[in-house]
XYZ file of C-alpha atoms in Angstrom:
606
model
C 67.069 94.585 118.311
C 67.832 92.032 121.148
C 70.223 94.077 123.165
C 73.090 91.350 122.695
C 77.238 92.329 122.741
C 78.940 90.831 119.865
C 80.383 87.865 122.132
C 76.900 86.754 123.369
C 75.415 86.582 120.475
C 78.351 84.274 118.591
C 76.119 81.659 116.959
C 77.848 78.693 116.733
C 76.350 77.624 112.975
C 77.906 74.804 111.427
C 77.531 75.236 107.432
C 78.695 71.969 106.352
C 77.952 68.771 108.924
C 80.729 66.827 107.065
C 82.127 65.582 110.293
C 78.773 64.156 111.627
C 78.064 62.795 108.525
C 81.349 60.634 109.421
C 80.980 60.881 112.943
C 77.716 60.257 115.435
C 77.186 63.111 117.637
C 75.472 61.990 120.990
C 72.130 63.842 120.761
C 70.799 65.787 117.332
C 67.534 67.657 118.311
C 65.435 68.424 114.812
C 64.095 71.985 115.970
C 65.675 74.998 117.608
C 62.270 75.974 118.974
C 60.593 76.388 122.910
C 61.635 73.046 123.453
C 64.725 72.209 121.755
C 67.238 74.961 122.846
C 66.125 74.034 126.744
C 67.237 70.486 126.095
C 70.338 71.434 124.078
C 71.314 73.390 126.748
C 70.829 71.264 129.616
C 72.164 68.500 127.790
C 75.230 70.202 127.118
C 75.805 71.240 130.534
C 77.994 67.622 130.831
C 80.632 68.875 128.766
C 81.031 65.311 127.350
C 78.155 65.017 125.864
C 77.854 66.672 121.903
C 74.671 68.018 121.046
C 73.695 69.098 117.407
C 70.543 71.175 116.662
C 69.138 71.278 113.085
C 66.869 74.215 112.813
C 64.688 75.673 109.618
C 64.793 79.075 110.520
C 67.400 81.587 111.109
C 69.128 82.905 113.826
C 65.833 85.617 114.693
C 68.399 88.640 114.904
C 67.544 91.643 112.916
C 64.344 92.810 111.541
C 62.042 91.168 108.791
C 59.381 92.255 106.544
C 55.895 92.311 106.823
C 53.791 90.898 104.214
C 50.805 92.595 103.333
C 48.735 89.912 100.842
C 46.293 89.772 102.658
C 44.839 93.103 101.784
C 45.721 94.494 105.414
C 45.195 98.307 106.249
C 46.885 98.080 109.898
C 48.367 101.466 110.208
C 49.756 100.953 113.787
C 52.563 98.727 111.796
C 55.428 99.635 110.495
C 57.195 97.414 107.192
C 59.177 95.645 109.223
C 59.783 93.891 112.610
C 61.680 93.322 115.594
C 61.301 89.902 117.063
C 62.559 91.102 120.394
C 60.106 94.208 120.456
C 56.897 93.073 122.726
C 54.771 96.153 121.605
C 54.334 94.383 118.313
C 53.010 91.082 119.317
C 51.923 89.564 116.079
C 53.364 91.587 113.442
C 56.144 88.660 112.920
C 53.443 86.290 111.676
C 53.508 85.882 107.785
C 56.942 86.635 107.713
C 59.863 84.628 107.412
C 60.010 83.407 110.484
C 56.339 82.299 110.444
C 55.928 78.567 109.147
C 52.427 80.057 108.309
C 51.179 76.510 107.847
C 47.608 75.908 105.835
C 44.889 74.482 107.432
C 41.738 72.996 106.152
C 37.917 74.962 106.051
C 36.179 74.003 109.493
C 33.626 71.767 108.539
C 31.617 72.123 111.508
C 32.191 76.275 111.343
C 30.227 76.849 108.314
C 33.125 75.683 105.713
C 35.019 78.972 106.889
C 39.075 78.992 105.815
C 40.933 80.876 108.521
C 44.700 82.461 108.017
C 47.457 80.450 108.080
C 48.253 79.783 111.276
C 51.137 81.115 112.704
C 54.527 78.964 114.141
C 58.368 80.114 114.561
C 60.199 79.573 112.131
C 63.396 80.845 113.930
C 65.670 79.749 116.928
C 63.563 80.069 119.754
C 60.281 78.498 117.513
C 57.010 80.034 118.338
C 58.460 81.377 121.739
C 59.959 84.322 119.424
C 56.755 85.433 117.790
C 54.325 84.235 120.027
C 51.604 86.420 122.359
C 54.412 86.078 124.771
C 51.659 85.209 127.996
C 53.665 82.841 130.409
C 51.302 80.880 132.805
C 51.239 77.235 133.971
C 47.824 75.006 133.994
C 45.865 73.812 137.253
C 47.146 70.734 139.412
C 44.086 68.898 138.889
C 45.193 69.060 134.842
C 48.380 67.834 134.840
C 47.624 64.829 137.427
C 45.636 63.923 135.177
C 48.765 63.032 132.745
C 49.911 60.527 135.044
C 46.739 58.760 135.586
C 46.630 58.638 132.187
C 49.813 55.531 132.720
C 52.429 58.347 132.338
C 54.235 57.290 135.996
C 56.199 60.525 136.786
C 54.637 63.000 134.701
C 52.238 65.186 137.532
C 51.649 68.307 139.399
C 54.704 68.145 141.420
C 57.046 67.045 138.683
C 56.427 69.790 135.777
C 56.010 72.756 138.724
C 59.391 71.740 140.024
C 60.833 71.599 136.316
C 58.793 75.066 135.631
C 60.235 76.980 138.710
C 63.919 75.459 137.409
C 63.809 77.472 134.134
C 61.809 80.632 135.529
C 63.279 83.757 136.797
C 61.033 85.925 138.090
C 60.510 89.595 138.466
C 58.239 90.885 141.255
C 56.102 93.662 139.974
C 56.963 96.828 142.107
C 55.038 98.262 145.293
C 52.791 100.486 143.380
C 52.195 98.280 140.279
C 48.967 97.390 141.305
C 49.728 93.556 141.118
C 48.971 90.365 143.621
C 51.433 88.245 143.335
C 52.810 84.744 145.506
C 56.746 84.795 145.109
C 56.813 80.805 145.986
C 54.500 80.165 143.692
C 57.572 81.251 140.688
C 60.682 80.135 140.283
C 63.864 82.921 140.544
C 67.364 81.345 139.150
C 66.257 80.069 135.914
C 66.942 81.088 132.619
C 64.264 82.249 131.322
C 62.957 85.612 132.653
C 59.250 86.161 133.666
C 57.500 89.589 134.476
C 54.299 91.376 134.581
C 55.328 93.765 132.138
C 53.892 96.941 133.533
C 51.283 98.860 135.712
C 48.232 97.637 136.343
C 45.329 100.363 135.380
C 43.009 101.322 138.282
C 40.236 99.829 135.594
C 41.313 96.390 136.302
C 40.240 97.420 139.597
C 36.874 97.429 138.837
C 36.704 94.438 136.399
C 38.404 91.989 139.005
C 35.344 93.486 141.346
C 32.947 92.864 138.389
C 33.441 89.118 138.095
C 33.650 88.495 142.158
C 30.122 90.197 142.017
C 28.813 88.308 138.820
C 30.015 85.155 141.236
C 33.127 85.144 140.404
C 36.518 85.014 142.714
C 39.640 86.279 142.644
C 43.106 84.978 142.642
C 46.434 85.830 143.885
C 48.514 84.055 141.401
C 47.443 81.511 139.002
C 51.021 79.902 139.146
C 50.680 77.964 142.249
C 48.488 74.615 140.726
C 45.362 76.686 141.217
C 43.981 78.420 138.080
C 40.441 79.685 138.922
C 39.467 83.036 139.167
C 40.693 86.418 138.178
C 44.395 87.506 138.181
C 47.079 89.013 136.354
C 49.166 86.888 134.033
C 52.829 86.886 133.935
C 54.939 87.222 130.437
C 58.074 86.177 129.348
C 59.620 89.267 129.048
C 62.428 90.922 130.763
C 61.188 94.090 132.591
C 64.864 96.244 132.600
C 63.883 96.505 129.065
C 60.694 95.217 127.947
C 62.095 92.878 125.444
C 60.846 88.811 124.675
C 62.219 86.535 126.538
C 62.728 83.354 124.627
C 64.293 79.784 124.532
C 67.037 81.345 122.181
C 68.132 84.296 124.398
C 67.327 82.441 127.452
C 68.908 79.081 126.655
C 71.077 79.471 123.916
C 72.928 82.712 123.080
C 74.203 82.445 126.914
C 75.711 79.371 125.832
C 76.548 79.309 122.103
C 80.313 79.447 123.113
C 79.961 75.452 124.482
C 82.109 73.550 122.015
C 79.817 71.031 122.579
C 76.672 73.061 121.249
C 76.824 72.894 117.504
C 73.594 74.739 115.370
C 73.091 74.311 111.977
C 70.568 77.089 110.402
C 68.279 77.230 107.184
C 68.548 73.649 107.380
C 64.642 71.044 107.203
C 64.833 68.218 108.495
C 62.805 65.484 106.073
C 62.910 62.035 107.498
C 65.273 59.407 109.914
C 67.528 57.390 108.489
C 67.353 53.906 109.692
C 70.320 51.102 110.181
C 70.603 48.596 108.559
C 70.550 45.723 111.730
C 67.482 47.735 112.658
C 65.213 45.053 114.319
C 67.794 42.379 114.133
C 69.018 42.074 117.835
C 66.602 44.229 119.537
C 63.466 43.748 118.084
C 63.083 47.790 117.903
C 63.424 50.149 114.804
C 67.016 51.528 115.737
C 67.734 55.368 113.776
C 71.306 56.123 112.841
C 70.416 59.712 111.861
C 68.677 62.143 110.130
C 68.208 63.459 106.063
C 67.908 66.994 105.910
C 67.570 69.938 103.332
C 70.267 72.354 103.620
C 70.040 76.232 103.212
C 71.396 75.978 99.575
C 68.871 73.163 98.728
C 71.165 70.018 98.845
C 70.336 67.210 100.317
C 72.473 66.199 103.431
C 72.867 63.586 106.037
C 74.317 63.894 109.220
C 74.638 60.597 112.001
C 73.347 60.697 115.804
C 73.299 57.984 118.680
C 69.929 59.335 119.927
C 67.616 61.702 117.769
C 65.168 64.208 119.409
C 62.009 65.786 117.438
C 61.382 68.942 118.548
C 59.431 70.420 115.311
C 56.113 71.129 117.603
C 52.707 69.772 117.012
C 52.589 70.073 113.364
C 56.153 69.923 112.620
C 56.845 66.433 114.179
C 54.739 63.999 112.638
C 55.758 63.988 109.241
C 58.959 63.566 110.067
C 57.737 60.383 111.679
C 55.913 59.121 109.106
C 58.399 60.103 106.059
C 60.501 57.993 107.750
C 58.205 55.010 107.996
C 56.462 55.372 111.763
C 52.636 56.058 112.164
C 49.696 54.075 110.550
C 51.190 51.311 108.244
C 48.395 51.345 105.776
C 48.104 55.087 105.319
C 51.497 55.206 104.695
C 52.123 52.615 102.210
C 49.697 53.978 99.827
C 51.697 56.538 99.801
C 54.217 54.819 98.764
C 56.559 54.558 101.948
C 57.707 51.435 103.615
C 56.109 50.609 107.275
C 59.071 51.074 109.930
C 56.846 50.820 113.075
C 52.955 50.804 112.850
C 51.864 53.741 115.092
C 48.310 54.483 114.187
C 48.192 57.513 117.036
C 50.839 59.522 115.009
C 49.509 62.964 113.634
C 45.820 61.790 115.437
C 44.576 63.492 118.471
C 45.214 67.137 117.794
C 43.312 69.451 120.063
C 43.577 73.539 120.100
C 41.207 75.813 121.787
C 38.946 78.183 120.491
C 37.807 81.767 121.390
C 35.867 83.846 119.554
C 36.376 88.117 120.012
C 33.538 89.712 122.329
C 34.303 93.996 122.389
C 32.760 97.054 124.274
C 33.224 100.934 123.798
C 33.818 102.332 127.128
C 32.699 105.703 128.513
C 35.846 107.432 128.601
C 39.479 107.165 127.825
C 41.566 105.128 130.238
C 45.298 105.138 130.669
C 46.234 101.729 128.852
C 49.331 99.840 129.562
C 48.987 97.521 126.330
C 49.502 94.588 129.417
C 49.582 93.489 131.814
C 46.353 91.546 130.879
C 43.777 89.424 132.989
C 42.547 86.188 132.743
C 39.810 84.872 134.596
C 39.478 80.990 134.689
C 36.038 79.385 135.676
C 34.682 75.499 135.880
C 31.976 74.544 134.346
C 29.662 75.212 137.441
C 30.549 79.097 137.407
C 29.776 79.108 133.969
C 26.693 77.779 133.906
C 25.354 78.012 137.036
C 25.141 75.467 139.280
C 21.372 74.629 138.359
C 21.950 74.387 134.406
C 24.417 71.480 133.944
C 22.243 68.994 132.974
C 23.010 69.562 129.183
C 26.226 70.317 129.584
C 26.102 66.515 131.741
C 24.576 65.048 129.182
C 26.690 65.946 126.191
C 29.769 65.159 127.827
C 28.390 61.266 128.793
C 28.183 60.807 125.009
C 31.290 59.570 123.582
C 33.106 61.932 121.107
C 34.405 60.708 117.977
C 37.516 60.238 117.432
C 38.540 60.458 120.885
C 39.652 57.385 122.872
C 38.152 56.105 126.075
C 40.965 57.318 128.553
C 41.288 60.130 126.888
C 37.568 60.558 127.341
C 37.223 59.556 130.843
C 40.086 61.885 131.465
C 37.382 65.115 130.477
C 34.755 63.667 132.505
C 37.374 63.622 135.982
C 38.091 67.142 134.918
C 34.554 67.807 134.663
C 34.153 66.149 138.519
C 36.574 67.703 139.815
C 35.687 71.179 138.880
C 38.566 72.280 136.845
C 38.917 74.944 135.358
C 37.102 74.729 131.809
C 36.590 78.497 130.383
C 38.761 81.219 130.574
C 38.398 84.820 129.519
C 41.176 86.983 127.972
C 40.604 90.519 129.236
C 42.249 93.060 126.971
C 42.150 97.227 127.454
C 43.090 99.449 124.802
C 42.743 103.203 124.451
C 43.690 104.358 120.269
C 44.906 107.630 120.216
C 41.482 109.274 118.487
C 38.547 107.847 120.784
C 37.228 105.566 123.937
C 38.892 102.797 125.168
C 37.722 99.348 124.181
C 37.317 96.428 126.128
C 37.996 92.867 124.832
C 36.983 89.675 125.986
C 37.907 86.535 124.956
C 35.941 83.425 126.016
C 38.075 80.072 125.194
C 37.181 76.576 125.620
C 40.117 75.223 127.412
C 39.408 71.700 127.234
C 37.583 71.125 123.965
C 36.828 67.110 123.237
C 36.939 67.654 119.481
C 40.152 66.418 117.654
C 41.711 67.035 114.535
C 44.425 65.830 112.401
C 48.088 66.256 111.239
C 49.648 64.001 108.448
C 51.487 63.985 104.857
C 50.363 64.288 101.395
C 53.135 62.611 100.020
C 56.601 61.305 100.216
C 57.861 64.745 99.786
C 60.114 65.908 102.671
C 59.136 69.828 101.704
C 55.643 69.438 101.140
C 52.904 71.322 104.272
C 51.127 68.109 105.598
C 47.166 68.462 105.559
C 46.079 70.160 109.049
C 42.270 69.592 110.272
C 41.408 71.093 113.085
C 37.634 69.550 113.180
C 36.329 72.821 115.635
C 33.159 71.771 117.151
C 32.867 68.186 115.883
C 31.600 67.379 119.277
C 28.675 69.418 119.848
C 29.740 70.190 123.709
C 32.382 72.075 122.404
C 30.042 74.477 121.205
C 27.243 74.520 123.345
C 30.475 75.476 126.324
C 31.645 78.324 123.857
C 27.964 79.382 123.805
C 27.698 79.652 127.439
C 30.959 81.464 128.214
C 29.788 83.663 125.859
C 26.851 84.501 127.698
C 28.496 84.283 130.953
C 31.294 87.170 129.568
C 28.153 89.402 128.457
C 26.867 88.623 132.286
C 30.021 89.782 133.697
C 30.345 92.906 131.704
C 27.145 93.676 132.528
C 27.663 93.629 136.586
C 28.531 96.665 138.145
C 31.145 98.030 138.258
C 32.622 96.779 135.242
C 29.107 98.348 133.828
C 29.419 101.789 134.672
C 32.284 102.081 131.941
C 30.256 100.369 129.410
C 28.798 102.455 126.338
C 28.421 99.707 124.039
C 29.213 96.970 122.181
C 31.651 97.725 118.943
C 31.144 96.600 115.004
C 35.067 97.227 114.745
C 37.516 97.166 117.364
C 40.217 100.026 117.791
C 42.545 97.330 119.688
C 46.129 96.576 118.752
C 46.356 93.417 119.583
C 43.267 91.563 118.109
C 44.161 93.990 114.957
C 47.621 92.346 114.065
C 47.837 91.754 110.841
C 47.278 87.803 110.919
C 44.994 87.986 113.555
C 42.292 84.355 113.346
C 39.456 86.397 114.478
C 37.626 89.571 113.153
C 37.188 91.938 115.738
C 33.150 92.292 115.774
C 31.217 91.824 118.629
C 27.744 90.082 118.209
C 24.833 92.909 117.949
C 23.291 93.571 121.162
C 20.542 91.141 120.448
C 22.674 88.209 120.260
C 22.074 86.792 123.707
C 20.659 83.327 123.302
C 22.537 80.011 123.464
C 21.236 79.802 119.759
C 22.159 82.721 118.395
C 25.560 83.084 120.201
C 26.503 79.674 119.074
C 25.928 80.982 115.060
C 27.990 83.874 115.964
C 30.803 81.823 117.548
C 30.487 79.131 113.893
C 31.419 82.883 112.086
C 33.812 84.459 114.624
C 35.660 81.840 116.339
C 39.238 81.210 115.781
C 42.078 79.442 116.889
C 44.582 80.260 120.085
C 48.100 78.873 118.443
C 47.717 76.493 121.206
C 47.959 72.925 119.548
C 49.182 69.762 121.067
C 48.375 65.828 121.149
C 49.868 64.470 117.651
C 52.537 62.143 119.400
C 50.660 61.738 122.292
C 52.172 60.401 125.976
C 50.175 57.867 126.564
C 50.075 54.232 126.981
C 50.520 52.870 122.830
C 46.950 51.172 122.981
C 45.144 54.083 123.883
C 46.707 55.919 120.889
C 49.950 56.927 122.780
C 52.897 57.644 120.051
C 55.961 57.760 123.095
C 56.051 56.542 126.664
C 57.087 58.163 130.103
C 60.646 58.477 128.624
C 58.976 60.628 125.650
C 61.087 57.411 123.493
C 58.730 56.836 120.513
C 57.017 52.890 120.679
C 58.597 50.129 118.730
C 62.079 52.582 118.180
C 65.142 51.945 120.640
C 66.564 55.416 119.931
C 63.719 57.919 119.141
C 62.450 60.726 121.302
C 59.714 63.316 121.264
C 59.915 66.688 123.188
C 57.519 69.039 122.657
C 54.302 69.938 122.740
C 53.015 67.325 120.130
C 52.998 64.925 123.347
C 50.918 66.916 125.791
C 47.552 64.616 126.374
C 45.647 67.201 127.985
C 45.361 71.156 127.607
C 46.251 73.003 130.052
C 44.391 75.842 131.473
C 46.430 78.587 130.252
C 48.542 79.235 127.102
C 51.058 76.527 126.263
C 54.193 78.031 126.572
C 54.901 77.811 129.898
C 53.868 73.865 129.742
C 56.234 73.591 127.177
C 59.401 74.667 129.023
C 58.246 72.146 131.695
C 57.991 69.554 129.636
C 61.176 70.285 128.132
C 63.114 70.644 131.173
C 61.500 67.848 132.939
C 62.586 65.573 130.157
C 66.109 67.295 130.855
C 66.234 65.432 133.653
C 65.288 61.639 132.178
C 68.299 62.300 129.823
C 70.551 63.798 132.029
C 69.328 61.723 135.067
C 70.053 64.965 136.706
């Protein structure tokens, strides 16, 4: 349980919005996830400004069942969960706090169906049941977001908005951990750690992948992201518990009268006024229809409204209420408010695919911290064997616009960072350790899709991911796949190698909704070819989704401008991480809180 006293904790839930159906309240933010408590927050620091959050999920305190219909046999979990409880990273997903949203078979990955995948459905969002790694993307990355026509959104803007909300704790003396303190922030609300000691075994990989060519880094936090390092989490070390935008930015401050959450309430469309257009020429919102927790339908009134229902969440809210591409919508039956065509377009996740090793012995494991190592292209590859790689990326993908594609090929000339590898130890209590190693394709050029079936406000919208629809995208999983088996086969990381595993003993890639079966490819599988049929079987998805109401400029398929204000709407915003343009190298979360806290500041003009 989140260790909370009875004061802290208050949630200030409002169970009938009766006055703001009357009244407007100044901001109403449609999510209580990573994005939307750091807002309400901030927001409500200016004690004149009212702030109501509408959130689907409950208030994440107590414990909640695990489902087991998926025929699971995980006997490392228990029937039930603590959110707060970092040893059990994944065992909230197909709960009740898990939106566990359908997707679609992968087309292009031999028609496979993977699990639903996993998003909070709680305060906090998917910062409450996520993996829980906190680490920032590469400089070179998010300049890219203002060259994109973004003015203000870069390098120097998000780390400055990143160190705001951090606070850090230094790993101690004999924790085995580099670390640059100015690279983290140290007074923010959110706390950041390592989350343990460092095994002498990481040692030896970190001296593995210098030797397979290779470097190491200090701390990826700084704006540079290659090489090999440990990875903060947001956890808070006194007691090894998640740190998330609820008890980071919210139960601190659930006393503000100023802060008002509603619970167990969905959110199904904007209402509209009825001048909308008149004076303005812009689609003005006077508020929001939602379901409430006994079913009812309910309205409640707002001078600005805020989506913050992530990737997949936000987009049908737009276009239930009339905003993304006017034809698809009216054959649905809904009336054009603003033709947006980018809305629910443009959705990018990386991949990874599992890649395991028995080890010779059994080696103290600290279940994290974990490493990541982060390469460009050039490491990958070689510096000699890019002219496929060259090639495929000069051919246009589908789907994907030109700045959006000349924004991959400057990443791609500048040698960013392009494949990382998720390093995971484990030791099970009745054999060898096990090594795990995760290639993923940071910056994949295929894109998928988000949008509505219907008219119905309840109703899961149809998720593609289209993995591999650009045939780089594969051929770069291929070769980081090849490069990890390079790696692991450079001394000294070899000397602890037995083999490579059918089944993995691991807890973490054996949580119960895990995307990926935890097979390595037989020892055989070496080639380009072959690893590339493995990776169409194995791979899965990394819960790291963005792009369906992109920031860009409208005619390159951009759904909001610098001020995150949705196009052709005087009174619509977008913050979270259904506007990032461009992944970052690293896991999203940490992107997130920047981009929530740096839009913070364009509200607040703080």
């Amino acid at each position: 349980m989140l260790s909370l006293s009875p004061s802290f904790a208050r949630l200030v839930v409002v169970a009938a919005l009766a006055r703001y159906a009357a009244a407007a309240t100044d901001y109403l933010i449609v999510g209580g996830g990573t994005a939307g408590l750091v807002l309400a927050e901030r927001l409500t620091e200016d004690p004149n400004v009212n702030v109501l959050v509408i959130e689907a999920g409950g208030d994440g305190l107590g414990k909640y069942v695990i489902r087991h219909d998926l025929t699971l046999a995980i006997a490392n979990y228990a029937s039930s969960v603590d959110i707060s409880d970092i040893s059990r990273v994944g065992a909230a997903w197909g709960t009740d706090i898990d939106w566990q949203f359908p997707t679609e078979p992968l087309t292009y990955a031999n028609n496979r169906q993977l699990t639903p995948s996993p998003r909070g459905k709680v305060l906090g969002g998917s910062s409450s049941i996520n993996g829980d790694v906190y680490e920032r993307g590469d400089a070179i990355e998010y300049d890219q977001w203002e060259t994109l026509g973004n003015t203000g959104w870069n390098f120097n803007s998000l780390i400055a908005a990143a160190k705001k909300g951090e606070q850090f704790y230094a790993p101690g003396v004999n924790d085995n951990i580099d670390y640059v303190l100015g690279d983290h922030g140290t007074t923010g609300h959110l706390p950041t750690s390592y989350g343990g000691v460092a095994p002498d075994f990481h040692n030896a990989v970190i001296e593995g992948v210098v030797n397979a060519g290779g470097s190491k880094s200090m701390d990826q936090a700084g704006g540079v992201v290659t090489g090999i390092a440990h990875v903060t989490n947001a956890r808070l070390p006194s007691n090894n518990t998640r740190s998330t935008s609820a008890t980071g930015y919210y139960f601190p401050f659930s006393h503000r009268p100023n802060l008002q959450v509603t619970l167990h309430s969905t959110v199904t469309r904007l209402l509209w006024t009825s001048s909308s257009r008149v004076s303005s020429g812009q689609a003005v919102a006077s508020g929001v229809e939602y379901v409430d927790a006994n079913g009812a339908t309910q309205t409640a009134n707002a001078t600005n409204v805020i989506l913050s229902g992530g990737t997949w969440g936000t987009p049908p809210i737009l276009e239930r209420s009339g905003i993304g591409n006017a034809t698809f919508l009216e054959s649905l039956g809904i009336q054009s408010v603003v033709d947006l065509p980018g809305v629910g377009e443009n959705l990018n996740e990386q991949t990874l695919v599992a890649m395991q090793w028995q080890l010779n012995s059994s080696l103290p494991c600290p279940g994290s911290p974990f490493l990541l190592n982060v390469e460009p292209l050039e490491t990958t590859f070689g510096a000699g064997n890019l002219a496929e790689v060259e090639s495929l990326l000069n051919a246009q993908p589908e789907g994907l616009s030109t700045s959006l594609w000349d924004m991959h090929k400057r990443l791609y000339e500048k040698s960013a960072p392009w494949i990382e590898g998720y390093i995971y130890l484990a030791s099970p209590a009745d054999g060898p350790s096990t090594l795990t190693w995760y290639p993923v394709n940071l910056h994949p050029l295929s894109r998928g899709s988000v949008h509505i079936k219907s008219s119905d406000g309840l109703e899961y919208p149809k998720i593609i991911y289209n993995f591999f629809q650009n045939p780089v995208d594969l051929y770069i999983m291929a070769a980081g796949a090849q490069r990890v088996q390079e790696i692991v086969s450079t001394p000294p990381i070899s000397d602890y190698i037995v083999g490579k595993l059918r089944r993995a003993f691991c807890q973490l890639p054996s949580s119960p909704y895990s995307p990926v079966a935890p097979i390595a490819p037989a020892a055989g599988v070496t080639s380009i070819e072959d690893l590339s049929e493995y990776i169409k079987e194995q791979a899965g998805y990394t819960n790291h989704i963005i792009g369906t109401a992109l920031l860009a400029p409208r005619e390159d398929g951009g759904v909001v401008d610098p001020n995150l204000k949705v196009y052709g709407t005087k009174n619509v915003f977008v913050v979270d991480a259904s506007v990032i343009p461009l992944q970052p190298s690293a896991h999203t979360q940490a992107t997130v809180y920047a981009l929530a806290e740096h839009a913070a500041t364009l509200f607040t003009g703080n």
